[in-house]
XYZ file of C-alpha atoms in Angstrom:
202
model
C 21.392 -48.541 24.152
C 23.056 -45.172 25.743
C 25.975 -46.189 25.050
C 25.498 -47.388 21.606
C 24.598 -43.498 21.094
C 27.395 -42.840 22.593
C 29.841 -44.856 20.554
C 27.561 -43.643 17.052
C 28.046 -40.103 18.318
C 32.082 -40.355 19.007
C 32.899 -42.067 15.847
C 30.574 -39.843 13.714
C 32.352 -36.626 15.907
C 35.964 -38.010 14.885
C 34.888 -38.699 11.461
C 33.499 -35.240 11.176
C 37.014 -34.085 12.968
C 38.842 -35.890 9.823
C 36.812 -34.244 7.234
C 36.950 -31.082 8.240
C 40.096 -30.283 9.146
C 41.400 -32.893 6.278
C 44.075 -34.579 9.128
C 44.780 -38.138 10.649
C 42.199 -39.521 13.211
C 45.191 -40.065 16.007
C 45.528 -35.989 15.457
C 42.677 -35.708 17.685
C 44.992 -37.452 20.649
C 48.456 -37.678 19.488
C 49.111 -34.452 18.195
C 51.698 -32.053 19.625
C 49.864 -29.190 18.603
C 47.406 -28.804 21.521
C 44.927 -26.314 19.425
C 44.805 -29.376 17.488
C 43.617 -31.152 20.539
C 41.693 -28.264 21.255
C 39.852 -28.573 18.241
C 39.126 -32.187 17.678
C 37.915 -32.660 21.099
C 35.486 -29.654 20.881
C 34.539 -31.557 17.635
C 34.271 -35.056 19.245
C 32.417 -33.675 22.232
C 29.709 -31.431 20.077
C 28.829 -33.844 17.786
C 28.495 -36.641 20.351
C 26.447 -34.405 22.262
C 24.105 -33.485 19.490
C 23.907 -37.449 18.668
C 22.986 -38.093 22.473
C 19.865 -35.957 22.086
C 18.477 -36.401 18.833
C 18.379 -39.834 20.112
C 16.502 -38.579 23.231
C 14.329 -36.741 20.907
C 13.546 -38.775 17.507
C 14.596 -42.095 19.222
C 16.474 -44.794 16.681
C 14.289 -44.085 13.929
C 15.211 -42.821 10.410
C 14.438 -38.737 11.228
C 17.219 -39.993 13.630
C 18.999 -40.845 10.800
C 17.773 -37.681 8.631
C 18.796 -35.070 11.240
C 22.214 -36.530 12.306
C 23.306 -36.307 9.124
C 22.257 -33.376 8.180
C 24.306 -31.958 11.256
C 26.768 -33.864 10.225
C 26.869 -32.062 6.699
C 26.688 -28.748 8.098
C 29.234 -29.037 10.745
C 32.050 -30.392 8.152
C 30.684 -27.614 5.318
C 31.180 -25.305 7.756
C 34.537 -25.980 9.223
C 35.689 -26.483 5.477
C 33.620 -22.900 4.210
C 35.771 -20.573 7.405
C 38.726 -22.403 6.660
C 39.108 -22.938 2.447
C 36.413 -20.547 1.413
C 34.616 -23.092 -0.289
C 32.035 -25.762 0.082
C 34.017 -29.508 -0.219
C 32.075 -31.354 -2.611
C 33.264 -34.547 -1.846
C 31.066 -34.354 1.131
C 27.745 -32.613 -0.848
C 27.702 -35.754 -3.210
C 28.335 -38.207 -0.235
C 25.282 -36.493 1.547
C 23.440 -36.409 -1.386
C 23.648 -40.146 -2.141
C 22.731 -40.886 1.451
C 19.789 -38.266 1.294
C 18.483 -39.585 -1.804
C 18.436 -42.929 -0.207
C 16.811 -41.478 3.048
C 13.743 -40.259 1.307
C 12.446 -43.694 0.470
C 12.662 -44.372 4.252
C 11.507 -41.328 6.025
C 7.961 -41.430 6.467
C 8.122 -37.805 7.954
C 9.233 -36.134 4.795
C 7.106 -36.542 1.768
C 9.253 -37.330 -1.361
C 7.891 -34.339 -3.248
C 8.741 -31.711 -0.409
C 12.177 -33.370 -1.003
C 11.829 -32.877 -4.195
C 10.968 -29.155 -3.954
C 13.454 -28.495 -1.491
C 16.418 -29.617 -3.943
C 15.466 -28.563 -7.029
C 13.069 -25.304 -6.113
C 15.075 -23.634 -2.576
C 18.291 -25.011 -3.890
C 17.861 -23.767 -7.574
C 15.972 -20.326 -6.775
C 19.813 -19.829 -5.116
C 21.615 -21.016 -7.259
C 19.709 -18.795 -9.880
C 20.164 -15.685 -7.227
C 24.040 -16.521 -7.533
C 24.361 -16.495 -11.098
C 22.118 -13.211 -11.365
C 24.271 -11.984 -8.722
C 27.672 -13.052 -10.073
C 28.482 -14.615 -7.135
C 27.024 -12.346 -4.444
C 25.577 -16.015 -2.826
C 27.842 -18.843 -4.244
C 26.693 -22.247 -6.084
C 28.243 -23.592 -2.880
C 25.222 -22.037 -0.774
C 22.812 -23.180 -2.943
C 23.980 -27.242 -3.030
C 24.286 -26.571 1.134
C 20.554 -25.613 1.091
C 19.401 -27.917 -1.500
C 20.536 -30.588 0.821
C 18.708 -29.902 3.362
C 15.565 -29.301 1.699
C 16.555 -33.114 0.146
C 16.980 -34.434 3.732
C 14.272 -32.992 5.643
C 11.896 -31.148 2.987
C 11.658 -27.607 1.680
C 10.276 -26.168 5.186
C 12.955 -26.823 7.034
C 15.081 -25.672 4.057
C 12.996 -22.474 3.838
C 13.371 -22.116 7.734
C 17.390 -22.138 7.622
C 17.112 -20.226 4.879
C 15.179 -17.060 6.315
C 17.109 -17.665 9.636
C 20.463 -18.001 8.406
C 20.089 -14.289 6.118
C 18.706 -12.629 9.214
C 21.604 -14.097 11.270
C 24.189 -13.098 8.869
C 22.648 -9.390 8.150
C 22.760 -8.816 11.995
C 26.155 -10.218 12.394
C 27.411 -8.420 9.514
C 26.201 -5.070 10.493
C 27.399 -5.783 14.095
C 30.646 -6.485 12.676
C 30.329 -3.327 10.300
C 29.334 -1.209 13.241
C 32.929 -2.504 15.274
C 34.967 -1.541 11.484
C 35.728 -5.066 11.346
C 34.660 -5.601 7.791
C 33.125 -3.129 5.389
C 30.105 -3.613 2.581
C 32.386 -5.575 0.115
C 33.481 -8.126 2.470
C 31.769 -11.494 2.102
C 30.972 -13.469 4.831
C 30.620 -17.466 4.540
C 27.134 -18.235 4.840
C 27.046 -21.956 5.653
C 27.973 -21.212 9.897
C 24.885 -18.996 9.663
C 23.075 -21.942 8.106
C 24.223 -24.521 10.912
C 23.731 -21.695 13.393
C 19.751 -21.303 11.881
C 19.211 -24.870 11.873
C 20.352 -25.504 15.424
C 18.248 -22.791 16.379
C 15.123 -24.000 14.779
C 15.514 -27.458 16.140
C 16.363 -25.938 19.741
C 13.105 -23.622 19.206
């Protein structure tokens, strides 16, 4: 069964790989561009990795299946949110659909924590966005709402809090070294993979 994982956990990293960086699958190994290399193996390795021991964790069971792809989501989001400055909604619809599907399944998430994660974490952003004019984008707000769909409106609420403590330390680390100033706006979706890891490592 290892190596089942295994094989999940490389095709899911060189699927990721294609998303995110919007390229051809033999990039990863044919490319002349080694930072391409570079890239898609770190890719390839990190999400096999993370596959190997949720499966050590949550065994083949459907939170299995809930947290993989939520990883999966944030990784590609947040490849695609540093590199195009915006949240590919191709993927946030895909995720959905599969999420939506997942809460049927899950027996650890109830349906109406789903529920509240979507609609209330996800909308109480989206509403801060639209007061804000844009201060946290829409894009934030479907990235958060997912998760609460996934895996309920704690864990949503977790990466939440985590993810604006991460980014108000990094920011004022950053301001500190005069590498950005209080106007610049930093993508908040790696701080969002960054909280989540962290929670699930914690």
């Amino acid at each position: 069964m290892s190596i089942v994982i295994i094989l999940i956990g490389l095709a899911l990293g060189i699927l990721t790989y294609s998303y995110s960086f919007d390229t051809n699958i033999k990039n990863i190994f044919f490319s002349n561009n080694n930072q391409n290399k570079i890239k898609g193996l770190l890719v390839v390795i990190g999400v096999t990795t993370v596959t190997y021991l949720f499966y050590y964790q949550y065994q083949l069971t459907n939170y299995f299946i809930a947290m993989e792809l939520t990883t999966w989501f944030l990784i590609i989001t947040t490849i695609r949110d540093c590199k195009d400055k915006q949240i590919p909604m191709d993927v946030v619809i895909i995720t959905f659909i599969i999420g939506v599907i997942l809460v049927f399944f899950n027996p650890n998430v109830i349906w109406t924590h789903s529920l509240i994660g979507f609609v209330g974490i996800g909308g109480i952003i989206a509403l801060i966005s639209v007061l804000t004019k844009g201060a946290i984008g829409i894009g934030d707000a479907l990235v958060i709402g997912t998760i609460g769909l996934i895996l309920g409106y704690k864990m949503a609420l977790a990466v939440l809090l985590y993810s604006l403590v991460l980014s108000g330390l990094i920011g004022l680390g950053l301001m500190a070294f005069g590498k950005v100033n209080r106007k610049t706006k930093l993508p908040m979706v790696p701080f969002m993979l960054c909280a989540f890891l962290i929670i699930i490592i914690l």
